[in-house]
Amino acid sequence: MNIRRRQKDKPEVYTSSLNDILFILVMFFLIVSTLANPNIVKVNNPKGQKDTKVKQNIVVSIDKDQKIYVGQNEVPNMNALDTVLMTEVNKIRTTVDTPSVVINADTVAYYGQVFHIMQAAKRAGARVVANVQ
């Protein structure tokens, strides 16, 4: 008597389409990440001669209506600017030794406000950079 065992099929998972989907997702996230811009507040920057780049840790923007923004949050008045900048610098200081404050001011912004932001950033212990085009 010849008794043979029946060969059982082993379950398989086909992953050929998974590779295509993962490739498309990676390409999508790469493209989207290059489109992200930290300068959300639209301002008209003055023209400059030098082309230097700095990592934008904290962005302070002044728009044409003389409103001041730290990142995307509007600062209610100039007196609150010192405390807001100090908290942002201390937050960044946990990861970076010398944080940079980038001033993104419109061409019609008052120079006194820009100077006040520079002084507040220096008091907070950050490096100050003015953004020009």
mmCIF file with all atom_site columns, C-alpha atoms in Angstrom:
data_model
loop_
_atom_site.group_PDB
_atom_site.id
_atom_site.type_symbol
_atom_site.label_atom_id
_atom_site.label_alt_id
_atom_site.label_comp_id
_atom_site.label_asym_id
_atom_site.label_entity_id
_atom_site.label_seq_id
_atom_site.pdbx_PDB_ins_code
_atom_site.Cartn_x
_atom_site.Cartn_y
_atom_site.Cartn_z
_atom_site.occupancy
_atom_site.B_iso_or_equiv
_atom_site.pdbx_formal_charge
_atom_site.auth_seq_id
_atom_site.auth_comp_id
_atom_site.auth_asym_id
_atom_site.auth_atom_id
_atom_site.pdbx_PDB_model_num
ATOM 1   C CA . MET A 1 1   ? 0.000  0.000   0.000  1.00 0.00 ? 1   MET A CA 1
ATOM 2   C CA . ASN A 1 2   ? 1.500  3.224   -1.125 1.00 0.00 ? 2   ASN A CA 1
ATOM 3   C CA . ILE A 1 3   ? 0.359  6.123   1.084  1.00 0.00 ? 3   ILE A CA 1
ATOM 4   C CA . ARG A 1 4   ? 1.630  9.489   0.086  1.00 0.00 ? 4   ARG A CA 1
ATOM 5   C CA . ARG A 1 5   ? 1.285  12.621  2.010  1.00 0.00 ? 5   ARG A CA 1
ATOM 6   C CA . ARG A 1 6   ? -0.439 15.362  0.211  1.00 0.00 ? 6   ARG A CA 1
ATOM 7   C CA . GLN A 1 7   ? 1.725  18.477  -0.190 1.00 0.00 ? 7   GLN A CA 1
ATOM 8   C CA . LYS A 1 8   ? 0.086  21.437  1.429  1.00 0.00 ? 8   LYS A CA 1
ATOM 9   C CA . ASP A 1 9   ? 0.263  24.852  -0.177 1.00 0.00 ? 9   ASP A CA 1
ATOM 10  C CA . LYS A 1 10  ? 2.075  27.419  1.866  1.00 0.00 ? 10  LYS A CA 1
ATOM 11  C CA . PRO A 1 11  ? 0.452  30.851  2.126  1.00 0.00 ? 11  PRO A CA 1
ATOM 12  C CA . GLU A 1 12  ? 2.234  33.640  0.270  1.00 0.00 ? 12  GLU A CA 1
ATOM 13  C CA . VAL A 1 13  ? 1.984  37.402  0.387  1.00 0.00 ? 13  VAL A CA 1
ATOM 14  C CA . TYR A 1 14  ? 2.510  39.159  -2.901 1.00 0.00 ? 14  TYR A CA 1
ATOM 15  C CA . THR A 1 15  ? 4.416  42.389  -2.283 1.00 0.00 ? 15  THR A CA 1
ATOM 16  C CA . SER A 1 16  ? 5.091  43.546  -5.818 1.00 0.00 ? 16  SER A CA 1
ATOM 17  C CA . SER A 1 17  ? 2.367  46.226  -5.700 1.00 0.00 ? 17  SER A CA 1
ATOM 18  C CA . LEU A 1 18  ? 3.453  47.265  -2.182 1.00 0.00 ? 18  LEU A CA 1
ATOM 19  C CA . ASN A 1 19  ? 6.821  48.391  -3.555 1.00 0.00 ? 19  ASN A CA 1
ATOM 20  C CA . ASP A 1 20  ? 5.116  50.614  -6.112 1.00 0.00 ? 20  ASP A CA 1
ATOM 21  C CA . ILE A 1 21  ? 2.849  52.203  -3.523 1.00 0.00 ? 21  ILE A CA 1
ATOM 22  C CA . LEU A 1 22  ? 5.729  52.887  -1.123 1.00 0.00 ? 22  LEU A CA 1
ATOM 23  C CA . PHE A 1 23  ? 7.793  54.428  -3.923 1.00 0.00 ? 23  PHE A CA 1
ATOM 24  C CA . ILE A 1 24  ? 4.925  56.762  -4.862 1.00 0.00 ? 24  ILE A CA 1
ATOM 25  C CA . LEU A 1 25  ? 4.430  57.783  -1.214 1.00 0.00 ? 25  LEU A CA 1
ATOM 26  C CA . VAL A 1 26  ? 8.126  58.527  -0.739 1.00 0.00 ? 26  VAL A CA 1
ATOM 27  C CA . MET A 1 27  ? 8.179  60.660  -3.888 1.00 0.00 ? 27  MET A CA 1
ATOM 28  C CA . PHE A 1 28  ? 5.053  62.522  -2.767 1.00 0.00 ? 28  PHE A CA 1
ATOM 29  C CA . PHE A 1 29  ? 6.527  63.381  0.645  1.00 0.00 ? 29  PHE A CA 1
ATOM 30  C CA . LEU A 1 30  ? 9.829  64.479  -0.911 1.00 0.00 ? 30  LEU A CA 1
ATOM 31  C CA . ILE A 1 31  ? 8.052  66.856  -3.260 1.00 0.00 ? 31  ILE A CA 1
ATOM 32  C CA . VAL A 1 32  ? 5.782  68.247  -0.543 1.00 0.00 ? 32  VAL A CA 1
ATOM 33  C CA . SER A 1 33  ? 8.679  68.787  1.869  1.00 0.00 ? 33  SER A CA 1
ATOM 34  C CA . THR A 1 34  ? 10.557 70.925  -0.659 1.00 0.00 ? 34  THR A CA 1
ATOM 35  C CA . LEU A 1 35  ? 7.511  73.150  -1.109 1.00 0.00 ? 35  LEU A CA 1
ATOM 36  C CA . ALA A 1 36  ? 7.289  74.002  2.601  1.00 0.00 ? 36  ALA A CA 1
ATOM 37  C CA . ASN A 1 37  ? 8.386  77.581  3.297  1.00 0.00 ? 37  ASN A CA 1
ATOM 38  C CA . PRO A 1 38  ? 8.849  78.962  6.828  1.00 0.00 ? 38  PRO A CA 1
ATOM 39  C CA . ASN A 1 39  ? 8.179  82.528  5.659  1.00 0.00 ? 39  ASN A CA 1
ATOM 40  C CA . ILE A 1 40  ? 4.387  82.372  5.687  1.00 0.00 ? 40  ILE A CA 1
ATOM 41  C CA . VAL A 1 41  ? 3.779  86.090  6.207  1.00 0.00 ? 41  VAL A CA 1
ATOM 42  C CA . LYS A 1 42  ? 4.168  87.832  2.845  1.00 0.00 ? 42  LYS A CA 1
ATOM 43  C CA . VAL A 1 43  ? 6.426  90.870  3.000  1.00 0.00 ? 43  VAL A CA 1
ATOM 44  C CA . ASN A 1 44  ? 8.318  92.886  0.423  1.00 0.00 ? 44  ASN A CA 1
ATOM 45  C CA . ASN A 1 45  ? 12.004 92.470  1.382  1.00 0.00 ? 45  ASN A CA 1
ATOM 46  C CA . PRO A 1 46  ? 14.599 95.102  0.513  1.00 0.00 ? 46  PRO A CA 1
ATOM 47  C CA . LYS A 1 47  ? 17.242 94.256  -2.072 1.00 0.00 ? 47  LYS A CA 1
ATOM 48  C CA . GLY A 1 48  ? 20.736 93.273  -0.940 1.00 0.00 ? 48  GLY A CA 1
ATOM 49  C CA . GLN A 1 49  ? 24.149 92.645  -2.487 1.00 0.00 ? 49  GLN A CA 1
ATOM 50  C CA . LYS A 1 50  ? 25.463 89.610  -0.580 1.00 0.00 ? 50  LYS A CA 1
ATOM 51  C CA . ASP A 1 51  ? 24.044 86.120  -0.801 1.00 0.00 ? 51  ASP A CA 1
ATOM 52  C CA . THR A 1 52  ? 24.474 84.483  2.590  1.00 0.00 ? 52  THR A CA 1
ATOM 53  C CA . LYS A 1 53  ? 22.312 81.739  4.015  1.00 0.00 ? 53  LYS A CA 1
ATOM 54  C CA . VAL A 1 54  ? 21.517 81.149  7.666  1.00 0.00 ? 54  VAL A CA 1
ATOM 55  C CA . LYS A 1 55  ? 19.389 78.481  9.289  1.00 0.00 ? 55  LYS A CA 1
ATOM 56  C CA . GLN A 1 56  ? 16.096 80.100  10.211 1.00 0.00 ? 56  GLN A CA 1
ATOM 57  C CA . ASN A 1 57  ? 15.470 79.082  13.810 1.00 0.00 ? 57  ASN A CA 1
ATOM 58  C CA . ILE A 1 58  ? 13.098 81.937  14.672 1.00 0.00 ? 58  ILE A CA 1
ATOM 59  C CA . VAL A 1 59  ? 11.501 84.131  12.007 1.00 0.00 ? 59  VAL A CA 1
ATOM 60  C CA . VAL A 1 60  ? 10.203 87.576  13.019 1.00 0.00 ? 60  VAL A CA 1
ATOM 61  C CA . SER A 1 61  ? 8.161  89.277  10.293 1.00 0.00 ? 61  SER A CA 1
ATOM 62  C CA . ILE A 1 62  ? 6.890  92.843  9.960  1.00 0.00 ? 62  ILE A CA 1
ATOM 63  C CA . ASP A 1 63  ? 4.273  93.295  7.251  1.00 0.00 ? 63  ASP A CA 1
ATOM 64  C CA . LYS A 1 64  ? 3.196  96.452  5.426  1.00 0.00 ? 64  LYS A CA 1
ATOM 65  C CA . ASP A 1 65  ? 0.552  97.181  8.115  1.00 0.00 ? 65  ASP A CA 1
ATOM 66  C CA . GLN A 1 66  ? 3.313  97.284  10.799 1.00 0.00 ? 66  GLN A CA 1
ATOM 67  C CA . LYS A 1 67  ? 2.051  94.070  12.418 1.00 0.00 ? 67  LYS A CA 1
ATOM 68  C CA . ILE A 1 68  ? 4.765  91.932  14.017 1.00 0.00 ? 68  ILE A CA 1
ATOM 69  C CA . TYR A 1 69  ? 4.714  88.130  13.787 1.00 0.00 ? 69  TYR A CA 1
ATOM 70  C CA . VAL A 1 70  ? 6.971  85.630  15.527 1.00 0.00 ? 70  VAL A CA 1
ATOM 71  C CA . GLY A 1 71  ? 6.687  82.579  13.310 1.00 0.00 ? 71  GLY A CA 1
ATOM 72  C CA . GLN A 1 72  ? 3.012  82.620  12.342 1.00 0.00 ? 72  GLN A CA 1
ATOM 73  C CA . ASN A 1 73  ? 1.719  84.124  15.603 1.00 0.00 ? 73  ASN A CA 1
ATOM 74  C CA . GLU A 1 74  ? 0.970  87.844  15.773 1.00 0.00 ? 74  GLU A CA 1
ATOM 75  C CA . VAL A 1 75  ? 2.536  89.767  18.657 1.00 0.00 ? 75  VAL A CA 1
ATOM 76  C CA . PRO A 1 76  ? -0.074 92.078  20.220 1.00 0.00 ? 76  PRO A CA 1
ATOM 77  C CA . ASN A 1 77  ? 2.297  94.956  21.069 1.00 0.00 ? 77  ASN A CA 1
ATOM 78  C CA . MET A 1 78  ? 5.966  95.889  21.261 1.00 0.00 ? 78  MET A CA 1
ATOM 79  C CA . ASN A 1 79  ? 6.075  95.340  25.047 1.00 0.00 ? 79  ASN A CA 1
ATOM 80  C CA . ALA A 1 80  ? 5.115  91.670  24.632 1.00 0.00 ? 80  ALA A CA 1
ATOM 81  C CA . LEU A 1 81  ? 7.800  91.180  21.963 1.00 0.00 ? 81  LEU A CA 1
ATOM 82  C CA . ASP A 1 82  ? 10.625 90.858  24.515 1.00 0.00 ? 82  ASP A CA 1
ATOM 83  C CA . THR A 1 83  ? 8.933  88.052  26.434 1.00 0.00 ? 83  THR A CA 1
ATOM 84  C CA . VAL A 1 84  ? 7.802  86.226  23.290 1.00 0.00 ? 84  VAL A CA 1
ATOM 85  C CA . LEU A 1 85  ? 11.317 86.354  21.809 1.00 0.00 ? 85  LEU A CA 1
ATOM 86  C CA . MET A 1 86  ? 12.879 85.257  25.104 1.00 0.00 ? 86  MET A CA 1
ATOM 87  C CA . THR A 1 87  ? 10.605 82.206  25.349 1.00 0.00 ? 87  THR A CA 1
ATOM 88  C CA . GLU A 1 88  ? 11.195 81.253  21.688 1.00 0.00 ? 88  GLU A CA 1
ATOM 89  C CA . VAL A 1 89  ? 14.985 81.603  22.041 1.00 0.00 ? 89  VAL A CA 1
ATOM 90  C CA . ASN A 1 90  ? 14.995 79.521  25.226 1.00 0.00 ? 90  ASN A CA 1
ATOM 91  C CA . LYS A 1 91  ? 12.893 76.860  23.480 1.00 0.00 ? 91  LYS A CA 1
ATOM 92  C CA . ILE A 1 92  ? 15.327 76.664  20.542 1.00 0.00 ? 92  ILE A CA 1
ATOM 93  C CA . ARG A 1 93  ? 18.394 76.843  22.795 1.00 0.00 ? 93  ARG A CA 1
ATOM 94  C CA . THR A 1 94  ? 17.723 73.287  24.010 1.00 0.00 ? 94  THR A CA 1
ATOM 95  C CA . THR A 1 95  ? 18.706 71.982  20.557 1.00 0.00 ? 95  THR A CA 1
ATOM 96  C CA . VAL A 1 96  ? 20.978 74.739  19.155 1.00 0.00 ? 96  VAL A CA 1
ATOM 97  C CA . ASP A 1 97  ? 23.842 76.553  20.927 1.00 0.00 ? 97  ASP A CA 1
ATOM 98  C CA . THR A 1 98  ? 23.298 79.960  19.331 1.00 0.00 ? 98  THR A CA 1
ATOM 99  C CA . PRO A 1 99  ? 19.821 80.389  17.866 1.00 0.00 ? 99  PRO A CA 1
ATOM 100 C CA . SER A 1 100 ? 19.288 82.755  14.951 1.00 0.00 ? 100 SER A CA 1
ATOM 101 C CA . VAL A 1 101 ? 16.535 85.342  14.771 1.00 0.00 ? 101 VAL A CA 1
ATOM 102 C CA . VAL A 1 102 ? 15.791 86.196  11.146 1.00 0.00 ? 102 VAL A CA 1
ATOM 103 C CA . ILE A 1 103 ? 14.068 89.553  10.670 1.00 0.00 ? 103 ILE A CA 1
ATOM 104 C CA . ASN A 1 104 ? 11.813 89.494  7.640  1.00 0.00 ? 104 ASN A CA 1
ATOM 105 C CA . ALA A 1 105 ? 10.718 93.137  7.320  1.00 0.00 ? 105 ALA A CA 1
ATOM 106 C CA . ASP A 1 106 ? 8.699  94.800  4.584  1.00 0.00 ? 106 ASP A CA 1
ATOM 107 C CA . THR A 1 107 ? 10.306 97.710  2.747  1.00 0.00 ? 107 THR A CA 1
ATOM 108 C CA . VAL A 1 108 ? 7.760  100.135 4.268  1.00 0.00 ? 108 VAL A CA 1
ATOM 109 C CA . ALA A 1 109 ? 8.324  98.870  7.848  1.00 0.00 ? 109 ALA A CA 1
ATOM 110 C CA . TYR A 1 110 ? 9.544  101.416 10.382 1.00 0.00 ? 110 TYR A CA 1
ATOM 111 C CA . TYR A 1 111 ? 13.242 101.126 11.075 1.00 0.00 ? 111 TYR A CA 1
ATOM 112 C CA . GLY A 1 112 ? 12.601 101.724 14.786 1.00 0.00 ? 112 GLY A CA 1
ATOM 113 C CA . GLN A 1 113 ? 10.624 98.483  15.004 1.00 0.00 ? 113 GLN A CA 1
ATOM 114 C CA . VAL A 1 114 ? 13.377 96.561  13.249 1.00 0.00 ? 114 VAL A CA 1
ATOM 115 C CA . PHE A 1 115 ? 15.946 98.052  15.617 1.00 0.00 ? 115 PHE A CA 1
ATOM 116 C CA . HIS A 1 116 ? 13.788 97.157  18.642 1.00 0.00 ? 116 HIS A CA 1
ATOM 117 C CA . ILE A 1 117 ? 13.547 93.541  17.425 1.00 0.00 ? 117 ILE A CA 1
ATOM 118 C CA . MET A 1 118 ? 17.335 93.442  16.978 1.00 0.00 ? 118 MET A CA 1
ATOM 119 C CA . GLN A 1 119 ? 17.880 94.671  20.536 1.00 0.00 ? 119 GLN A CA 1
ATOM 120 C CA . ALA A 1 120 ? 15.336 92.214  21.976 1.00 0.00 ? 120 ALA A CA 1
ATOM 121 C CA . ALA A 1 121 ? 16.993 89.310  20.153 1.00 0.00 ? 121 ALA A CA 1
ATOM 122 C CA . LYS A 1 122 ? 20.453 90.349  21.376 1.00 0.00 ? 122 LYS A CA 1
ATOM 123 C CA . ARG A 1 123 ? 19.154 90.581  24.955 1.00 0.00 ? 123 ARG A CA 1
ATOM 124 C CA . ALA A 1 124 ? 17.747 87.063  24.564 1.00 0.00 ? 124 ALA A CA 1
ATOM 125 C CA . GLY A 1 125 ? 21.205 85.846  23.492 1.00 0.00 ? 125 GLY A CA 1
ATOM 126 C CA . ALA A 1 126 ? 20.451 85.090  19.860 1.00 0.00 ? 126 ALA A CA 1
ATOM 127 C CA . ARG A 1 127 ? 22.213 85.975  16.633 1.00 0.00 ? 127 ARG A CA 1
ATOM 128 C CA . VAL A 1 128 ? 20.324 88.520  14.482 1.00 0.00 ? 128 VAL A CA 1
ATOM 129 C CA . VAL A 1 129 ? 20.045 88.310  10.710 1.00 0.00 ? 129 VAL A CA 1
ATOM 130 C CA . ALA A 1 130 ? 18.052 90.590  8.391  1.00 0.00 ? 130 ALA A CA 1
ATOM 131 C CA . ASN A 1 131 ? 16.434 88.896  5.404  1.00 0.00 ? 131 ASN A CA 1
ATOM 132 C CA . VAL A 1 132 ? 16.902 90.691  2.065  1.00 0.00 ? 132 VAL A CA 1
ATOM 133 C CA . GLN A 1 133 ? 16.355 89.694  -1.540 1.00 0.00 ? 133 GLN A CA 1
#
